[in-house]
Amino acid sequence: MTVHALPPVVDAAVWERRLEALRTREKAATRELDAIAAERRRLPMVRMPDYTLEGEDGPVRLVDVFEGRSQLITYHHMWFAGKEWQCPGCTGFTSQYTRLEFLDAYDARFVVVTQGPIDEALAYKRRVGNRMTWYSTAGSSFGADVGSPPDGGFAVNVFLRDGDTVYRTWHTDGRGTEQLTHTFALIDLLPYGRQEQWQDSPEGWPQSPTYSRWARSEDIAALYGPGADDVGRPPHDGR
């Protein structure tokens, strides 16, 4: 039984024509993204103060977060004091980055920075099975200075190191972070898409309140945290 509306059924020739028309727009969008990336490479930059963050092994200067590399991406994870479960969007977003060694070939590193105290941040990282390296900016103005203040939103920043001097080269927040994730790219390929009410979809397409299909932080912990197996399944309950 069909629960939702379906796309119209046509013959292969009609389908190919419609697909080719869409592909023309897709290729134009790809070229526009190439042009945007080229413009990003031409942005000026801002010299940063000598911040000190907290890492797993204690205080660490921002310049040393690079670990000898010349480029650094920081994801600023939302943090709310006293909460057992932090932002599900940030928790889910950062859970997908399990193999970042490919950045070594590009002389780059990608890490999480959060306003939470380092002990609490590392405990949360373990609880949800996160694989990234985390730093705390709780004792520094660094987060607030780059668009992610205490009790504020998430953000992505990019930095360039020249010797002991660090420069900020790029920043985004909100939906600007979508270009870093494969999740929405995959979901947007599906016939029903994200199924969120704000999206432009044909009549009868399934639509739900925004965020309602997103995994909760508790779900991420069950999939990837202590006790989950190596392929992201909760422990077997014996049934």
Short mmCIF file of C-alpha atoms in Angstrom, two decimals:
data_model
loop_
_atom_site.label_atom_id
_atom_site.label_comp_id
_atom_site.label_asym_id
_atom_site.label_seq_id
_atom_site.Cartn_x
_atom_site.Cartn_y
_atom_site.Cartn_z
CA MET A 1 0.00 0.00 0.00
CA THR A 2 1.31 3.44 -0.95
CA VAL A 3 1.29 5.77 2.04
CA HIS A 4 2.70 8.89 0.40
CA ALA A 5 2.38 10.52 -2.97
CA LEU A 6 4.74 9.28 -5.67
CA PRO A 7 6.57 11.03 -8.51
CA PRO A 8 4.84 10.67 -11.89
CA VAL A 9 5.80 7.60 -13.92
CA VAL A 10 7.13 8.32 -17.43
CA ASP A 11 9.02 6.40 -20.11
CA ALA A 12 12.83 6.30 -20.12
CA ALA A 13 13.20 8.92 -22.85
CA VAL A 14 11.14 11.51 -20.97
CA TRP A 15 13.01 10.68 -17.74
CA GLU A 16 16.38 11.16 -19.48
CA ARG A 17 15.31 14.58 -20.82
CA ARG A 18 14.16 15.75 -17.39
CA LEU A 19 17.32 14.41 -15.76
CA GLU A 20 19.54 16.13 -18.31
CA ALA A 21 17.78 19.45 -17.71
CA LEU A 22 18.35 19.09 -13.98
CA ARG A 23 21.95 18.02 -14.52
CA THR A 24 22.57 21.25 -16.42
CA ARG A 25 21.54 23.20 -13.31
CA GLU A 26 23.57 20.89 -11.06
CA LYS A 27 26.71 21.41 -13.15
CA ALA A 28 26.16 25.17 -13.07
CA ALA A 29 25.91 25.00 -9.29
CA THR A 30 29.15 23.00 -9.17
CA ARG A 31 30.93 25.64 -11.22
CA GLU A 32 29.54 28.35 -8.94
CA LEU A 33 30.86 26.48 -5.90
CA ASP A 34 34.24 26.29 -7.63
CA ALA A 35 34.14 30.07 -8.12
CA ILE A 36 33.18 30.60 -4.48
CA ALA A 37 36.07 28.39 -3.35
CA ALA A 38 38.40 30.39 -5.59
CA GLU A 39 37.19 33.60 -3.98
CA ARG A 40 37.65 32.03 -0.54
CA ARG A 41 41.30 31.40 -1.41
CA ARG A 42 41.63 35.10 -2.16
CA LEU A 43 40.15 36.37 1.13
CA PRO A 44 42.36 38.52 3.32
CA MET A 45 43.03 37.33 6.87
CA VAL A 46 43.15 38.63 10.43
CA ARG A 47 46.03 38.14 12.85
CA MET A 48 44.97 36.38 16.05
CA PRO A 49 46.15 36.97 19.63
CA ASP A 50 48.11 34.24 21.41
CA TYR A 51 45.17 32.35 22.95
CA THR A 52 45.58 29.48 25.40
CA LEU A 53 43.03 26.65 25.32
CA GLU A 54 42.68 23.51 27.41
CA GLY A 55 43.39 20.15 25.84
CA GLU A 56 43.35 16.58 27.07
CA ASP A 57 46.90 17.02 28.39
CA GLY A 58 46.47 20.50 29.84
CA PRO A 59 46.88 24.09 28.61
CA VAL A 60 47.86 24.49 24.96
CA ARG A 61 48.50 27.61 22.90
CA LEU A 62 46.36 28.07 19.82
CA VAL A 63 49.47 27.90 17.64
CA ASP A 64 50.23 24.47 19.12
CA VAL A 65 46.75 23.14 18.34
CA PHE A 66 48.02 22.98 14.75
CA GLU A 67 50.48 20.27 15.89
CA GLY A 68 53.01 21.50 13.36
CA ARG A 69 50.60 21.80 10.46
CA SER A 70 49.97 25.06 8.65
CA GLN A 71 46.16 24.93 8.44
CA LEU A 72 43.46 24.33 11.04
CA ILE A 73 39.67 23.94 10.97
CA THR A 74 37.77 24.32 14.23
CA TYR A 75 34.18 23.22 14.81
CA HIS A 76 32.73 25.17 17.73
CA HIS A 77 30.39 22.76 19.51
CA MET A 78 27.50 24.39 21.39
CA TRP A 79 27.69 23.87 25.15
CA PHE A 80 25.15 24.54 27.89
CA ALA A 81 26.34 24.32 31.48
CA GLY A 82 24.74 21.67 33.65
CA LYS A 83 23.13 19.76 30.77
CA GLU A 84 23.65 16.02 30.53
CA TRP A 85 23.04 16.02 26.78
CA GLN A 86 24.45 18.79 24.65
CA CYS A 87 23.21 20.11 21.30
CA PRO A 88 21.97 17.15 19.21
CA GLY A 89 22.84 18.95 15.99
CA CYS A 90 26.46 19.46 17.03
CA THR A 91 26.63 15.98 18.53
CA GLY A 92 25.36 14.36 15.36
CA PHE A 93 27.34 16.61 13.04
CA THR A 94 30.70 15.83 14.64
CA SER A 95 29.93 12.12 15.05
CA GLN A 96 30.45 11.56 11.32
CA TYR A 97 34.15 12.51 11.39
CA THR A 98 35.90 9.28 12.30
CA ARG A 99 38.78 9.26 9.81
CA LEU A 100 40.49 12.60 9.40
CA GLU A 101 43.99 11.39 8.58
CA PHE A 102 43.48 12.35 4.93
CA LEU A 103 43.99 15.96 6.02
CA ASP A 104 47.63 15.17 6.80
CA ALA A 105 48.38 15.24 3.07
CA TYR A 106 47.01 18.79 2.98
CA ASP A 107 49.02 19.95 6.00
CA ALA A 108 45.76 20.50 7.90
CA ARG A 109 43.91 19.47 11.03
CA PHE A 110 40.21 19.50 12.07
CA VAL A 111 39.27 19.67 15.77
CA VAL A 112 36.36 20.44 18.09
CA VAL A 113 36.41 23.48 20.37
CA THR A 114 33.74 23.99 23.00
CA GLN A 115 32.94 26.35 25.87
CA GLY A 116 32.52 23.44 28.27
CA PRO A 117 35.18 22.78 30.92
CA ILE A 118 37.69 20.31 29.50
CA ASP A 119 36.88 17.49 31.94
CA GLU A 120 33.17 17.74 31.18
CA ALA A 121 33.82 18.10 27.46
CA LEU A 122 36.01 14.99 27.34
CA ALA A 123 33.49 13.02 29.39
CA TYR A 124 30.76 14.02 26.93
CA LYS A 125 33.00 13.10 24.00
CA ARG A 126 33.43 9.60 25.44
CA ARG A 127 29.73 9.26 26.26
CA VAL A 128 28.67 9.90 22.68
CA GLY A 129 31.58 8.02 21.08
CA ASN A 130 33.04 11.06 19.33
CA ARG A 131 36.37 10.38 17.56
CA MET A 132 37.62 13.95 17.09
CA THR A 133 40.15 15.81 19.25
CA TRP A 134 38.50 18.27 21.64
CA TYR A 135 39.68 21.50 23.23
CA SER A 136 38.01 23.79 25.75
CA THR A 137 37.88 27.55 25.49
CA ALA A 138 36.15 27.91 28.87
CA GLY A 139 39.05 29.94 30.26
CA SER A 140 39.67 31.96 27.13
CA SER A 141 37.86 34.52 25.01
CA PHE A 142 38.78 32.55 21.89
CA GLY A 143 35.32 31.08 21.28
CA ALA A 144 33.52 34.37 21.81
CA ASP A 145 36.03 36.18 19.59
CA VAL A 146 35.40 33.86 16.64
CA GLY A 147 31.61 33.74 16.73
CA SER A 148 30.80 31.10 19.36
CA PRO A 149 30.33 32.75 22.76
CA PRO A 150 29.22 30.95 25.95
CA ASP A 151 25.61 29.71 25.58
CA GLY A 152 25.86 30.78 21.95
CA GLY A 153 25.61 28.98 18.64
CA PHE A 154 27.88 26.70 16.69
CA ALA A 155 30.39 27.86 14.12
CA VAL A 156 33.25 26.79 11.89
CA ASN A 157 36.49 28.74 11.63
CA VAL A 158 39.62 28.24 9.56
CA PHE A 159 43.10 29.39 10.49
CA LEU A 160 46.50 29.62 8.83
CA ARG A 161 49.78 29.43 10.73
CA ASP A 162 52.96 31.21 9.69
CA GLY A 163 55.63 30.27 12.20
CA ASP A 164 54.26 31.23 15.63
CA THR A 165 51.66 33.60 14.19
CA VAL A 166 48.07 32.46 13.61
CA TYR A 167 45.64 34.12 11.19
CA ARG A 168 41.89 33.66 10.84
CA THR A 169 40.94 33.10 7.20
CA TRP A 170 37.27 32.01 7.10
CA HIS A 171 34.13 31.63 9.20
CA THR A 172 30.61 30.32 8.82
CA ASP A 173 27.68 29.29 10.97
CA GLY A 174 24.07 28.18 10.54
CA ARG A 175 23.43 26.36 7.29
CA GLY A 176 26.85 27.45 6.04
CA THR A 177 28.21 24.39 7.84
CA GLU A 178 26.23 22.04 5.57
CA GLN A 179 29.01 22.07 2.99
CA LEU A 180 31.20 20.19 5.49
CA THR A 181 28.83 17.25 5.93
CA HIS A 182 27.86 14.30 3.79
CA THR A 183 24.61 13.68 5.65
CA PHE A 184 22.47 16.37 4.07
CA ALA A 185 24.03 15.74 0.66
CA LEU A 186 22.92 12.13 0.82
CA ILE A 187 19.46 12.94 2.19
CA ASP A 188 18.90 15.60 -0.48
CA LEU A 189 19.39 12.93 -3.17
CA LEU A 190 16.40 10.98 -1.89
CA PRO A 191 13.04 11.42 -3.65
CA TYR A 192 11.42 12.71 -0.44
CA GLY A 193 14.46 14.76 0.63
CA ARG A 194 14.76 15.97 4.23
CA GLN A 195 11.00 15.87 4.71
CA GLU A 196 11.02 19.10 6.70
CA GLN A 197 8.12 21.52 6.52
CA TRP A 198 10.17 24.48 5.30
CA GLN A 199 11.26 22.66 2.15
CA ASP A 200 9.67 23.17 -1.25
CA SER A 201 8.18 19.74 -2.01
CA PRO A 202 5.37 18.51 -4.26
CA GLU A 203 1.87 18.19 -2.88
CA GLY A 204 1.47 15.06 -0.76
CA TRP A 205 5.17 14.60 -0.01
CA PRO A 206 5.87 13.54 3.59
CA GLN A 207 6.87 16.52 5.71
CA SER A 208 7.64 16.77 9.42
CA PRO A 209 8.54 19.59 11.80
CA THR A 210 12.08 20.84 11.34
CA TYR A 211 14.67 18.78 13.27
CA SER A 212 12.13 16.08 14.19
CA ARG A 213 14.00 13.41 12.19
CA TRP A 214 17.40 14.36 13.59
CA ALA A 215 19.01 11.90 15.99
CA ARG A 216 18.99 12.93 19.63
CA SER A 217 22.26 13.06 21.53
CA GLU A 218 21.07 10.02 23.46
CA ASP A 219 20.63 8.17 20.16
CA ILE A 220 24.17 9.06 19.09
CA ALA A 221 25.49 7.76 22.41
CA ALA A 222 23.58 4.49 21.98
CA LEU A 223 24.98 4.04 18.47
CA TYR A 224 28.59 5.03 19.04
CA GLY A 225 29.25 5.40 22.75
CA PRO A 226 30.53 2.84 25.26
CA GLY A 227 28.85 -0.51 24.76
CA ALA A 228 27.99 -0.03 21.07
CA ASP A 229 29.71 -2.42 18.69
CA ASP A 230 32.20 -1.45 15.98
CA VAL A 231 29.59 -0.83 13.29
CA GLY A 232 27.46 1.61 15.24
CA ARG A 233 24.77 -0.60 16.73
CA PRO A 234 23.57 -0.55 20.32
CA PRO A 235 24.53 -3.63 22.36
CA HIS A 236 22.42 -6.74 21.74
CA ASP A 237 19.62 -7.01 24.31
CA GLY A 238 19.40 -10.80 24.07
CA ARG A 239 16.05 -10.97 22.35
#
